[in-house]
mmCIF file of C-alpha atoms (C1' of nucleotides) in Angstrom:
data_model
loop_
_atom_site.group_PDB
_atom_site.id
_atom_site.type_symbol
_atom_site.label_atom_id
_atom_site.label_comp_id
_atom_site.label_asym_id
_atom_site.label_seq_id
_atom_site.Cartn_x
_atom_site.Cartn_y
_atom_site.Cartn_z
ATOM 1 C CA UNK U 1 81.477 101.445 126.365
ATOM 2 C CA UNK U 2 84.471 102.701 128.316
ATOM 3 C CA UNK U 3 87.965 102.156 127.141
ATOM 4 C CA UNK U 4 87.353 100.488 123.815
ATOM 5 C CA UNK U 5 85.892 101.973 120.675
ATOM 6 C CA UNK U 6 83.519 99.803 118.667
ATOM 7 C CA UNK U 7 86.065 99.622 115.879
ATOM 8 C CA UNK U 8 88.729 98.420 118.272
ATOM 9 C CA UNK U 9 86.369 95.897 119.788
ATOM 10 C CA UNK U 10 85.525 94.534 116.371
ATOM 11 C CA UNK U 11 88.970 94.377 114.888
ATOM 12 C CA UNK U 12 89.737 90.905 116.132
ATOM 13 C CA UNK U 13 86.349 89.650 115.108
ATOM 14 C CA UNK U 14 86.640 91.191 111.664
ATOM 15 C CA UNK U 15 90.102 89.755 111.205
ATOM 16 C CA UNK U 16 88.669 86.297 111.880
ATOM 17 C CA UNK U 17 85.928 86.908 109.407
ATOM 18 C CA UNK U 18 88.270 88.099 106.664
ATOM 19 C CA UNK U 19 90.598 85.220 107.371
ATOM 20 C CA UNK U 20 87.676 82.873 106.798
ATOM 21 C CA UNK U 21 87.205 84.493 103.409
ATOM 22 C CA UNK U 22 90.898 84.551 102.662
ATOM 23 C CA UNK U 23 91.286 81.098 101.209
ATOM 24 C CA UNK U 24 90.525 80.163 97.640
ATOM 25 C CA UNK U 25 88.810 76.913 98.541
ATOM 26 C CA UNK U 26 86.618 78.575 101.122
ATOM 27 C CA UNK U 27 85.746 81.377 98.756
ATOM 28 C CA UNK U 28 84.638 78.718 96.301
ATOM 29 C CA UNK U 29 82.481 77.147 98.983
ATOM 30 C CA UNK U 30 80.986 80.534 99.719
ATOM 31 C CA UNK U 31 80.155 80.909 96.055
ATOM 32 C CA UNK U 32 78.555 77.491 95.861
ATOM 33 C CA UNK U 33 76.589 78.082 99.039
ATOM 34 C CA UNK U 34 75.395 81.406 97.699
ATOM 35 C CA UNK U 35 73.180 79.345 95.405
ATOM 36 C CA UNK U 36 71.478 77.750 98.380
ATOM 37 C CA UNK U 37 72.070 75.280 101.242
ATOM 38 C CA UNK U 38 74.016 72.138 100.421
ATOM 39 C CA UNK U 39 75.240 68.941 102.074
ATOM 40 C CA UNK U 40 78.892 68.125 102.617
ATOM 41 C CA UNK U 41 79.000 65.306 100.093
ATOM 42 C CA UNK U 42 77.319 67.533 97.549
ATOM 43 C CA UNK U 43 79.885 70.255 98.210
ATOM 44 C CA UNK U 44 82.654 67.717 97.825
ATOM 45 C CA UNK U 45 81.444 66.586 94.387
ATOM 46 C CA UNK U 46 83.661 67.942 91.652
ATOM 47 C CA UNK U 47 86.250 69.140 94.135
ATOM 48 C CA UNK U 48 89.806 67.905 93.972
ATOM 49 C CA UNK U 49 89.912 67.820 97.738
ATOM 50 C CA UNK U 50 88.869 65.193 100.230
ATOM 51 C CA UNK U 51 85.561 65.353 102.017
ATOM 52 C CA UNK U 52 87.498 65.845 105.237
ATOM 53 C CA UNK U 53 89.266 68.872 103.844
ATOM 54 C CA UNK U 54 85.936 70.390 102.868
ATOM 55 C CA UNK U 55 84.590 69.585 106.307
ATOM 56 C CA UNK U 56 87.507 71.336 107.956
ATOM 57 C CA UNK U 57 86.993 74.419 105.852
ATOM 58 C CA UNK U 58 83.327 74.486 106.714
ATOM 59 C CA UNK U 59 84.198 74.381 110.389
ATOM 60 C CA UNK U 60 86.644 77.223 110.017
ATOM 61 C CA UNK U 61 83.941 79.256 108.339
ATOM 62 C CA UNK U 62 81.514 78.302 111.050
ATOM 63 C CA UNK U 63 84.040 79.490 113.597
ATOM 64 C CA UNK U 64 83.797 82.999 112.191
ATOM 65 C CA UNK U 65 80.025 82.775 111.863
ATOM 66 C CA UNK U 66 80.201 82.955 108.101
ATOM 67 C CA UNK U 67 78.240 79.765 107.725
ATOM 68 C CA UNK U 68 76.135 77.394 109.773
ATOM 69 C CA UNK U 69 75.208 73.759 109.399
ATOM 70 C CA UNK U 70 72.559 71.429 110.710
ATOM 71 C CA UNK U 71 72.077 67.716 110.514
ATOM 72 C CA UNK U 72 69.198 66.529 108.372
ATOM 73 C CA UNK U 73 68.802 62.808 108.470
ATOM 74 C CA UNK U 74 72.118 61.272 107.594
ATOM 75 C CA UNK U 75 73.560 64.362 105.989
ATOM 76 C CA UNK U 76 74.654 67.710 107.341
ATOM 77 C CA UNK U 77 73.423 70.678 105.379
ATOM 78 C CA UNK U 78 75.240 73.998 105.393
ATOM 79 C CA UNK U 79 74.191 77.450 104.455
ATOM 80 C CA UNK U 80 75.558 80.960 104.274
ATOM 81 C CA UNK U 81 74.973 83.443 107.056
ATOM 82 C CA UNK U 82 74.337 86.633 105.227
ATOM 83 C CA UNK U 83 74.584 88.823 108.293
ATOM 84 C CA UNK U 84 78.278 88.094 108.502
ATOM 85 C CA UNK U 85 78.774 89.093 104.895
ATOM 86 C CA UNK U 86 77.183 92.397 105.764
ATOM 87 C CA UNK U 87 79.439 92.736 108.792
ATOM 88 C CA UNK U 88 82.471 92.435 106.560
ATOM 89 C CA UNK U 89 81.091 94.980 104.149
ATOM 90 C CA UNK U 90 80.353 97.373 106.962
ATOM 91 C CA UNK U 91 83.906 97.169 108.203
ATOM 92 C CA UNK U 92 85.231 98.013 104.765
ATOM 93 C CA UNK U 93 82.802 100.894 104.578
ATOM 94 C CA UNK U 94 84.140 102.227 107.855
ATOM 95 C CA UNK U 95 87.737 102.187 106.686
ATOM 96 C CA UNK U 96 86.754 103.692 103.364
ATOM 97 C CA UNK U 97 84.985 106.496 105.130
ATOM 98 C CA UNK U 98 87.973 107.297 107.312
ATOM 99 C CA UNK U 99 90.110 107.276 104.205
ATOM 100 C CA UNK U 100 87.779 109.684 102.443
ATOM 101 C CA UNK U 101 87.861 112.018 105.412
ATOM 102 C CA UNK U 102 91.634 111.919 105.469
ATOM 103 C CA UNK U 103 91.752 112.789 101.792
ATOM 104 C CA UNK U 104 89.285 115.592 102.425
ATOM 105 C CA UNK U 105 91.460 117.058 105.137
ATOM 106 C CA UNK U 106 94.523 116.768 102.949
ATOM 107 C CA UNK U 107 92.797 118.494 100.042
ATOM 108 C CA UNK U 108 91.606 121.253 102.310
ATOM 109 C CA UNK U 109 95.103 121.657 103.674
ATOM 110 C CA UNK U 110 96.680 121.825 100.234
ATOM 111 C CA UNK U 111 94.151 124.250 98.841
ATOM 112 C CA UNK U 112 94.497 126.675 101.730
ATOM 113 C CA UNK A 1 86.540 85.793 78.030
ATOM 114 C CA UNK A 2 85.956 82.206 77.043
ATOM 115 C CA UNK A 3 85.794 79.489 79.634
ATOM 116 C CA UNK A 4 85.995 81.539 82.785
ATOM 117 C CA UNK A 5 83.389 83.775 84.306
ATOM 118 C CA UNK A 6 84.572 87.042 85.821
ATOM 119 C CA UNK A 7 83.708 85.760 89.260
ATOM 120 C CA UNK A 8 85.787 82.667 88.728
ATOM 121 C CA UNK A 9 88.658 84.702 87.359
ATOM 122 C CA UNK A 10 88.597 86.892 90.424
ATOM 123 C CA UNK A 11 88.229 84.265 93.087
ATOM 124 C CA UNK A 12 91.943 83.718 93.548
ATOM 125 C CA UNK A 13 92.619 87.426 93.529
ATOM 126 C CA UNK A 14 89.852 88.100 96.035
ATOM 127 C CA UNK A 15 91.063 85.324 98.287
ATOM 128 C CA UNK A 16 94.481 86.996 98.372
ATOM 129 C CA UNK A 17 92.893 90.284 99.178
ATOM 130 C CA UNK A 18 90.765 88.895 102.008
ATOM 131 C CA UNK A 19 93.736 86.996 103.342
ATOM 132 C CA UNK A 20 95.611 90.289 103.503
ATOM 133 C CA UNK A 21 92.778 91.655 105.611
ATOM 134 C CA UNK A 22 92.508 88.503 107.690
ATOM 135 C CA UNK A 23 95.108 89.266 110.315
ATOM 136 C CA UNK A 24 94.561 91.415 113.355
ATOM 137 C CA UNK A 25 97.866 93.223 113.074
ATOM 138 C CA UNK A 26 97.308 94.009 109.432
ATOM 139 C CA UNK A 27 93.793 95.191 110.101
ATOM 140 C CA UNK A 28 95.252 97.540 112.678
ATOM 141 C CA UNK A 29 97.721 98.831 110.107
ATOM 142 C CA UNK A 30 94.870 99.367 107.689
ATOM 143 C CA UNK A 31 93.066 101.379 110.326
ATOM 144 C CA UNK A 32 96.096 103.484 111.084
ATOM 145 C CA UNK A 33 96.805 104.059 107.405
ATOM 146 C CA UNK A 34 93.212 105.088 106.863
ATOM 147 C CA UNK A 35 94.170 108.272 108.659
ATOM 148 C CA UNK A 36 96.798 109.033 106.072
ATOM 149 C CA UNK A 37 100.223 107.894 104.779
ATOM 150 C CA UNK A 38 102.804 106.913 107.360
ATOM 151 C CA UNK A 39 106.391 105.719 107.580
ATOM 152 C CA UNK A 40 107.402 102.295 108.847
ATOM 153 C CA UNK A 41 108.995 103.566 112.050
ATOM 154 C CA UNK A 42 105.926 105.669 112.747
ATOM 155 C CA UNK A 43 103.720 102.631 112.205
ATOM 156 C CA UNK A 44 105.930 100.636 114.536
ATOM 157 C CA UNK A 45 105.608 103.164 117.367
ATOM 158 C CA UNK A 46 103.328 101.883 120.075
ATOM 159 C CA UNK A 47 103.226 98.432 118.548
ATOM 160 C CA UNK A 48 104.333 95.423 120.541
ATOM 161 C CA UNK A 49 105.883 93.981 117.418
ATOM 162 C CA UNK A 50 109.259 94.482 115.854
ATOM 163 C CA UNK A 51 109.784 96.857 112.989
ATOM 164 C CA UNK A 52 110.634 93.852 110.852
ATOM 165 C CA UNK A 53 107.318 92.228 111.638
ATOM 166 C CA UNK A 54 105.502 95.369 110.588
ATOM 167 C CA UNK A 55 107.581 95.511 107.441
ATOM 168 C CA UNK A 56 106.661 91.955 106.569
ATOM 169 C CA UNK A 57 102.980 92.666 107.054
ATOM 170 C CA UNK A 58 103.218 95.726 104.847
ATOM 171 C CA UNK A 59 104.764 93.617 102.115
ATOM 172 C CA UNK A 60 102.039 91.031 102.384
ATOM 173 C CA UNK A 61 99.471 93.781 102.011
ATOM 174 C CA UNK A 62 101.393 95.212 99.100
ATOM 175 C CA UNK A 63 101.308 91.784 97.503
ATOM 176 C CA UNK A 64 97.536 91.922 97.370
ATOM 177 C CA UNK A 65 97.547 95.533 96.226
ATOM 178 C CA UNK A 66 95.937 96.691 99.430
ATOM 179 C CA UNK A 67 98.689 99.169 100.115
ATOM 180 C CA UNK A 68 101.647 100.764 98.398
ATOM 181 C CA UNK A 69 104.833 102.334 99.652
ATOM 182 C CA UNK A 70 107.472 104.674 98.315
ATOM 183 C CA UNK A 71 110.791 105.784 99.608
ATOM 184 C CA UNK A 72 111.048 109.373 100.730
ATOM 185 C CA UNK A 73 114.502 110.291 101.813
ATOM 186 C CA UNK A 74 115.573 107.833 104.422
ATOM 187 C CA UNK A 75 112.129 106.595 105.245
ATOM 188 C CA UNK A 76 109.591 104.560 103.330
ATOM 189 C CA UNK A 77 106.083 105.919 103.448
ATOM 190 C CA UNK A 78 103.047 103.701 102.973
ATOM 191 C CA UNK A 79 99.471 104.425 102.123
ATOM 192 C CA UNK A 80 96.212 102.641 101.574
ATOM 193 C CA UNK A 81 94.979 101.780 98.116
ATOM 194 C CA UNK A 82 91.299 102.462 98.340
ATOM 195 C CA UNK A 83 90.490 100.793 95.047
ATOM 196 C CA UNK A 84 91.307 97.436 96.564
ATOM 197 C CA UNK A 85 88.981 98.076 99.464
ATOM 198 C CA UNK A 86 86.251 98.694 96.938
ATOM 199 C CA UNK A 87 87.162 95.483 95.140
ATOM 200 C CA UNK A 88 86.619 93.540 98.320
ATOM 201 C CA UNK A 89 83.313 95.220 98.948
ATOM 202 C CA UNK A 90 82.177 94.527 95.416
ATOM 203 C CA UNK A 91 82.938 90.845 95.833
ATOM 204 C CA UNK A 92 80.843 90.681 98.983
ATOM 205 C CA UNK A 93 78.057 92.512 97.212
ATOM 206 C CA UNK A 94 78.120 89.909 94.471
ATOM 207 C CA UNK A 95 77.821 87.003 96.862
ATOM 208 C CA UNK A 96 75.137 88.783 98.851
ATOM 209 C CA UNK A 97 73.141 89.348 95.713
ATOM 210 C CA UNK A 98 73.307 85.700 94.671
ATOM 211 C CA UNK A 99 72.239 84.703 98.145
ATOM 212 C CA UNK A 100 69.296 87.092 98.040
ATOM 213 C CA UNK A 101 68.224 85.655 94.718
ATOM 214 C CA UNK A 102 68.476 82.124 96.071
ATOM 215 C CA UNK A 103 66.337 83.053 99.053
ATOM 216 C CA UNK A 104 63.882 84.704 96.730
ATOM 217 C CA UNK A 105 63.533 81.589 94.629
ATOM 218 C CA UNK A 106 63.146 79.478 97.732
ATOM 219 C CA UNK A 107 60.426 81.739 99.106
ATOM 220 C CA UNK A 108 58.589 81.708 95.803
ATOM 221 C CA UNK A 109 58.809 77.956 95.712
ATOM 222 C CA UNK A 110 57.491 77.543 99.246
ATOM 223 C CA UNK A 111 54.640 79.995 98.787
ATOM 224 C CA UNK A 112 53.423 78.353 95.595
ATOM 225 C "C1'" DC Z 1 132.919 114.163 108.896
ATOM 226 C "C1'" DT Z 2 130.506 111.386 112.143
ATOM 227 C "C1'" DA Z 3 126.588 109.987 114.767
ATOM 228 C "C1'" DA Z 4 122.101 108.916 114.973
ATOM 229 C "C1'" DC Z 5 118.165 107.309 112.198
ATOM 230 C "C1'" DA Z 6 115.227 104.546 109.123
ATOM 231 C "C1'" DT Z 7 115.496 100.631 106.454
ATOM 232 C "C1'" DG Z 8 116.853 96.363 104.004
ATOM 233 C "C1'" DC Z 9 118.562 91.616 104.053
ATOM 234 C "C1'" DA Z 10 119.100 87.020 105.638
ATOM 235 C "C1'" DA Z 11 119.090 83.249 108.750
ATOM 236 C "C1'" DC Z 12 116.498 81.004 111.983
ATOM 237 C "C1'" DC Z 13 112.593 79.280 114.979
ATOM 238 C "C1'" DT Z 14 107.872 77.560 115.995
ATOM 239 C "C1'" DG Z 15 102.971 76.697 115.787
ATOM 240 C "C1'" DG Z 16 99.250 75.918 113.367
ATOM 241 C "C1'" DA Z 17 96.752 75.793 108.638
ATOM 242 C "C1'" DG Z 18 95.564 72.719 105.089
ATOM 243 C "C1'" DG Z 19 95.557 67.950 103.596
ATOM 244 C "C1'" DT Z 20 95.351 62.906 103.764
ATOM 245 C "C1'" DT Z 21 94.221 58.226 105.461
ATOM 246 C "C1'" DG Z 22 91.895 54.667 108.193
ATOM 247 C "C1'" DC Z 23 88.391 53.340 111.076
ATOM 248 C "C1'" DA Z 24 83.898 53.858 113.697
ATOM 249 C "C1'" DT Z 25 78.949 54.984 113.682
ATOM 250 C "C1'" DG Z 26 74.158 56.453 112.730
ATOM 251 C "C1'" DA Z 27 70.604 56.639 108.858
ATOM 252 C "C1'" DA Z 28 68.292 55.060 104.745
ATOM 253 C "C1'" DT Z 29 67.103 51.592 101.437
ATOM 254 C "C1'" DA Z 30 66.524 47.086 98.908
ATOM 255 C "C1'" DT N 1 68.268 42.811 108.353
ATOM 256 C "C1'" DA N 2 72.364 43.529 105.497
ATOM 257 C "C1'" DT N 3 74.225 47.152 102.804
ATOM 258 C "C1'" DT N 4 75.289 51.310 101.255
ATOM 259 C "C1'" DC N 5 75.628 56.220 102.183
ATOM 260 C "C1'" DA N 6 77.002 60.500 104.632
ATOM 261 C "C1'" DT N 7 79.570 61.781 108.407
ATOM 262 C "C1'" DG N 8 82.540 62.146 112.589
ATOM 263 C "C1'" DC N 9 86.950 61.358 114.914
ATOM 264 C "C1'" DA N 10 91.790 61.069 115.392
ATOM 265 C "C1'" DA N 11 96.510 60.568 114.138
ATOM 266 C "C1'" DC N 12 99.831 62.152 111.160
ATOM 267 C "C1'" DC N 13 102.536 64.951 107.693
ATOM 268 C "C1'" DT N 14 104.427 69.123 105.523
ATOM 269 C "C1'" DC N 15 105.026 73.712 104.700
ATOM 270 C "C1'" DC N 16 104.855 78.448 105.455
ATOM 271 C "C1'" DA N 17 102.991 82.597 108.008
ATOM 272 C "C1'" DG N 18 104.366 85.391 111.651
ATOM 273 C "C1'" DG N 19 108.112 86.749 114.624
ATOM 274 C "C1'" DT N 20 112.802 87.632 116.223
ATOM 275 C "C1'" DT N 21 117.767 88.848 116.010
ATOM 276 C "C1'" DG N 22 122.076 90.589 114.057
ATOM 277 C "C1'" DC N 23 124.396 93.026 110.708
ATOM 278 C "C1'" DA N 24 124.891 96.008 106.466
ATOM 279 C "C1'" DT N 25 123.702 100.299 103.992
ATOM 280 C "C1'" DG N 26 121.857 104.725 102.638
ATOM 281 C "C1'" DT N 27 120.269 109.454 104.847
ATOM 282 C "C1'" DT N 28 120.395 113.410 107.731
ATOM 283 C "C1'" DA N 29 121.401 116.382 111.412
ATOM 284 C "C1'" DG N 30 125.238 118.555 114.120
#
DNA sequence: CTAACATGCAACCTGGAGGTTGCATGAATA
DNA sequence: TATTCATGCAACCTCCAGGTTGCATGTTAG
């Protein structure tokens, strides 16, 4: 691993992931999929958007690995990819930790 | 709290927050700020972007509460708002938990 | 006081995100 | 087999995120 820290290497990837989560419609889809796998038409039910819009969002999410779909008969069923959720959480943990350390150093400095 | 679950109420807010994290440049800023407060010009140093670009990103992040800045003399110093990081993590935890439950139910159903 | 610094403001540009519509195609069902 | 259902593909539209540039303004250091 010469020349690029893991954090650096993962920044772009994480940005993609967060971007996939950073849309209200997609976050709704994530919520609905958190109840279990679902077909596109099912996901479209009750939505104000077109099926095509939903489809596009699903593909964006797939692009960041947040979700994956597979054809079953005449419908395509999608489901969450929990590992990616954990990836996002881990990234936030990392930043939080650095932040804590920084605060620690500051406190130590002030109290000297 | 009639008519809207907490999760629903927070979806829009969370989407904003994730969107703020969903840009490589901003994620870099987050990383740099995790080491402690910093002025705009300092944040711009070493960046390929203009100071104005950085400024815009900071304001976007401020808009989602991810960061806050204050003027100090002739420079404006910005710092992370860790509470928002925790908010994001909590949201992911929520979704993860629902997903776990769904898997649990599925497993139980299959094994019956 | 005057230069050098650190920002703010505003106008402007461009590409792609988010949506829609219309049509084509494979799968399931009466 | 004729329909209906669930999708895929592609063209098209609009708006705004992400950047830049130029100029104005408040701060500091000499």
